[in-house]
Tab-separated table of C-alpha atoms and ligand atoms in Angstrom:
chain	number	residue	atom	x	y	z
A	531	UNK	CA	-134.443	-37.730	87.753
A	532	UNK	CA	-131.494	-36.348	85.842
A	533	UNK	CA	-128.058	-36.902	87.376
A	534	UNK	CA	-125.936	-33.761	87.402
A	535	UNK	CA	-122.229	-33.451	87.989
A	536	UNK	CA	-119.727	-30.745	88.628
A	537	UNK	CA	-116.232	-30.701	87.137
A	538	UNK	CA	-113.410	-30.552	89.644
A	539	UNK	CA	-109.735	-30.347	88.748
A	540	UNK	CA	-107.771	-32.631	91.010
A	541	UNK	CA	-104.366	-31.626	92.354
A	542	UNK	CA	-102.652	-33.702	89.635
A	543	UNK	CA	-104.556	-31.792	86.941
A	544	UNK	CA	-107.015	-34.549	86.100
A	545	UNK	CA	-110.591	-33.377	85.532
A	546	UNK	CA	-113.071	-35.310	87.673
A	547	UNK	CA	-116.831	-35.117	87.211
A	548	UNK	CA	-118.326	-35.316	90.670
A	549	UNK	CA	-121.924	-36.521	90.792
A	550	UNK	CA	-124.031	-33.968	92.655
A	551	UNK	CA	-126.393	-35.679	95.036
A	552	UNK	CA	-129.366	-34.343	96.914
A	553	UNK	CA	-128.083	-35.649	100.189
A	554	UNK	CA	-125.995	-37.915	102.298
A	555	UNK	CA	-127.051	-40.279	105.053
A	556	UNK	CA	-124.467	-40.908	107.741
A	557	UNK	CA	-125.049	-43.893	109.985
A	558	UNK	CA	-122.886	-44.163	113.056
A	559	UNK	CA	-121.914	-47.805	113.065
A	560	UNK	CA	-118.308	-47.957	114.213
A	561	UNK	CA	-118.112	-45.765	117.263
A	562	UNK	CA	-118.027	-46.476	120.964
A	563	UNK	CA	-121.786	-46.771	121.545
A	564	UNK	CA	-123.980	-46.981	118.443
A	565	UNK	CA	-124.603	-50.622	117.665
A	566	UNK	CA	-122.555	-51.858	120.594
A	567	UNK	CA	-124.864	-54.529	121.960
A	568	UNK	CA	-122.279	-55.531	124.550
A	569	UNK	CA	-122.749	-52.042	126.009
A	570	UNK	CA	-126.512	-52.370	126.039
A	571	UNK	CA	-127.276	-50.495	122.829
A	572	UNK	CA	-129.380	-51.834	119.992
A	573	UNK	CA	-127.526	-53.239	116.977
A	574	UNK	CA	-127.036	-51.109	113.862
A	575	UNK	CA	-128.265	-53.297	110.984
A	576	UNK	CA	-125.798	-52.210	108.320
A	577	UNK	CA	-127.093	-54.894	105.943
A	578	UNK	CA	-130.626	-53.494	106.146
A	579	UNK	CA	-129.426	-49.935	105.599
A	580	UNK	CA	-127.378	-51.018	102.598
A	581	UNK	CA	-130.002	-53.334	101.088
A	582	UNK	CA	-132.715	-50.679	101.310
A	583	UNK	CA	-130.397	-48.064	99.857
A	584	UNK	CA	-129.664	-50.350	96.899
A	585	UNK	CA	-133.258	-51.554	96.509
A	586	UNK	CA	-134.546	-47.998	96.376
A	587	UNK	CA	-131.846	-47.019	93.835
A	588	UNK	CA	-130.593	-44.095	95.875
A	589	UNK	CA	-126.929	-44.378	94.870
A	590	UNK	CA	-126.859	-41.282	92.648
A	591	UNK	CA	-129.296	-39.325	94.800
A	592	UNK	CA	-128.392	-39.792	98.453
A	593	UNK	CA	-125.016	-41.157	99.432
A	594	UNK	CA	-124.878	-43.706	102.235
A	595	UNK	CA	-121.965	-43.587	104.660
A	596	UNK	CA	-121.324	-45.880	107.586
A	597	UNK	CA	-119.177	-43.858	109.920
A	598	UNK	CA	-117.366	-43.906	113.174
A	599	UNK	CA	-118.576	-41.671	115.985
A	600	UNK	CA	-120.740	-38.710	114.953
A	601	UNK	CA	-120.520	-37.112	118.387
A	602	UNK	CA	-123.600	-37.553	120.558
A	603	UNK	CA	-122.777	-41.132	121.598
A	604	UNK	CA	-125.148	-41.349	124.533
A	605	UNK	CA	-128.055	-40.906	122.080
A	606	UNK	CA	-127.203	-44.132	120.249
A	607	UNK	CA	-128.136	-45.146	117.665
A	608	UNK	CA	-127.345	-41.916	115.840
A	609	UNK	CA	-127.733	-40.927	112.185
A	610	UNK	CA	-127.351	-37.666	110.303
A	611	UNK	CA	-129.234	-36.870	107.121
A	612	UNK	CA	-128.022	-33.944	105.059
A	613	UNK	CA	-130.584	-33.231	102.368
A	614	UNK	CA	-130.838	-30.202	100.078
A	615	UNK	CA	-128.415	-28.404	102.345
A	616	UNK	CA	-130.212	-28.968	105.611
A	617	UNK	CA	-129.226	-31.343	108.382
A	618	UNK	CA	-131.459	-33.592	110.425
A	619	UNK	CA	-130.056	-35.567	113.334
A	620	UNK	CA	-131.686	-38.756	114.539
A	621	UNK	CA	-131.192	-40.662	117.759
A	622	UNK	CA	-132.419	-44.016	119.012
A	623	UNK	CA	-132.875	-45.488	115.545
A	624	UNK	CA	-133.191	-48.937	117.004
A	625	UNK	CA	-135.794	-50.763	114.945
A	626	UNK	CA	-136.126	-51.951	111.379
A	627	UNK	CA	-139.432	-50.094	111.179
A	628	UNK	CA	-137.711	-46.795	111.976
A	629	UNK	CA	-135.054	-47.438	109.349
A	630	UNK	CA	-137.653	-48.257	106.718
A	631	UNK	CA	-139.573	-45.118	107.704
A	632	UNK	CA	-136.386	-43.086	107.298
A	633	UNK	CA	-135.890	-44.414	103.776
A	634	UNK	CA	-139.531	-43.809	102.913
A	635	UNK	CA	-139.083	-40.244	104.105
A	636	UNK	CA	-135.944	-39.824	101.974
A	637	UNK	CA	-137.745	-41.175	98.904
A	638	UNK	CA	-140.664	-38.821	99.544
A	639	UNK	CA	-138.278	-35.875	99.939
A	640	UNK	CA	-136.797	-36.668	96.544
A	641	UNK	CA	-140.230	-36.080	95.067
A	642	UNK	CA	-141.138	-32.981	97.047
A	643	UNK	CA	-141.222	-31.259	100.383
A	644	UNK	CA	-142.874	-33.562	102.876
A	645	UNK	CA	-143.004	-33.465	106.671
A	646	UNK	CA	-141.087	-35.938	108.759
A	647	UNK	CA	-143.324	-38.878	109.726
A	648	UNK	CA	-144.627	-38.752	113.298
A	649	UNK	CA	-142.678	-41.863	114.321
A	650	UNK	CA	-139.416	-40.216	113.303
A	651	UNK	CA	-140.237	-36.839	114.840
A	652	UNK	CA	-139.668	-38.443	118.227
A	653	UNK	CA	-136.112	-39.278	117.169
A	654	UNK	CA	-134.795	-35.916	115.990
A	655	UNK	CA	-132.600	-33.466	117.835
A	656	UNK	CA	-130.442	-30.418	117.082
A	657	UNK	CA	-126.883	-31.604	116.722
A	658	UNK	CA	-125.475	-28.361	115.356
A	659	UNK	CA	-125.464	-24.875	116.830
A	660	UNK	CA	-127.875	-22.456	115.134
A	661	UNK	CA	-126.438	-20.616	112.153
A	662	UNK	CA	-125.976	-16.916	112.744
A	663	UNK	CA	-125.408	-14.347	110.047
A	664	UNK	CA	-124.974	-14.734	106.316
A	665	UNK	CA	-122.816	-17.715	105.419
A	666	UNK	CA	-123.058	-17.133	101.675
A	667	UNK	CA	-119.473	-15.859	101.668
A	668	UNK	CA	-118.379	-19.466	102.218
A	669	UNK	CA	-119.709	-20.432	98.816
A	670	UNK	CA	-117.349	-20.284	95.832
A	671	UNK	CA	-117.754	-17.318	93.513
A	672	UNK	CA	-119.004	-18.350	90.046
B	2125	LIG	S1	-120.693	-43.769	118.869
B	2125	LIG	FE1	-122.400	-43.123	117.668
B	2125	LIG	S2	-122.387	-40.995	117.926
B	2125	LIG	FE2	-120.621	-41.627	119.025
């Protein structure tokens, strides 16, 4: 897959080529609940997330971010996948098998439009309010 970039002029005038990725995977790992075993939640295996991301060579395709709280703490462990402009929220990502399934889904999405595996369908929820109206005016004019 070809890597594309977009030129952005930084405030100091320097031209920066920003790699355009298909998506970004946010893993809540440093909040009040996700991964906090002392509070009764399952651990967040950051090493596994990172190793799989590297092993699958996703760096220039889907960015991986370990974050602080994403909001819906009581649903720990929470992740947010933004892919091709759409968002998918996950809760209760507590097992290595689920994490591997998530990466397999991301890899499959890079190749085409595929449905979410059944095991992960049980973990999704709507974390954002529905979009109303035309939001195209938010996009820059070319
Ligand atoms: S601590 Fe994970 S969503 Fe708040």
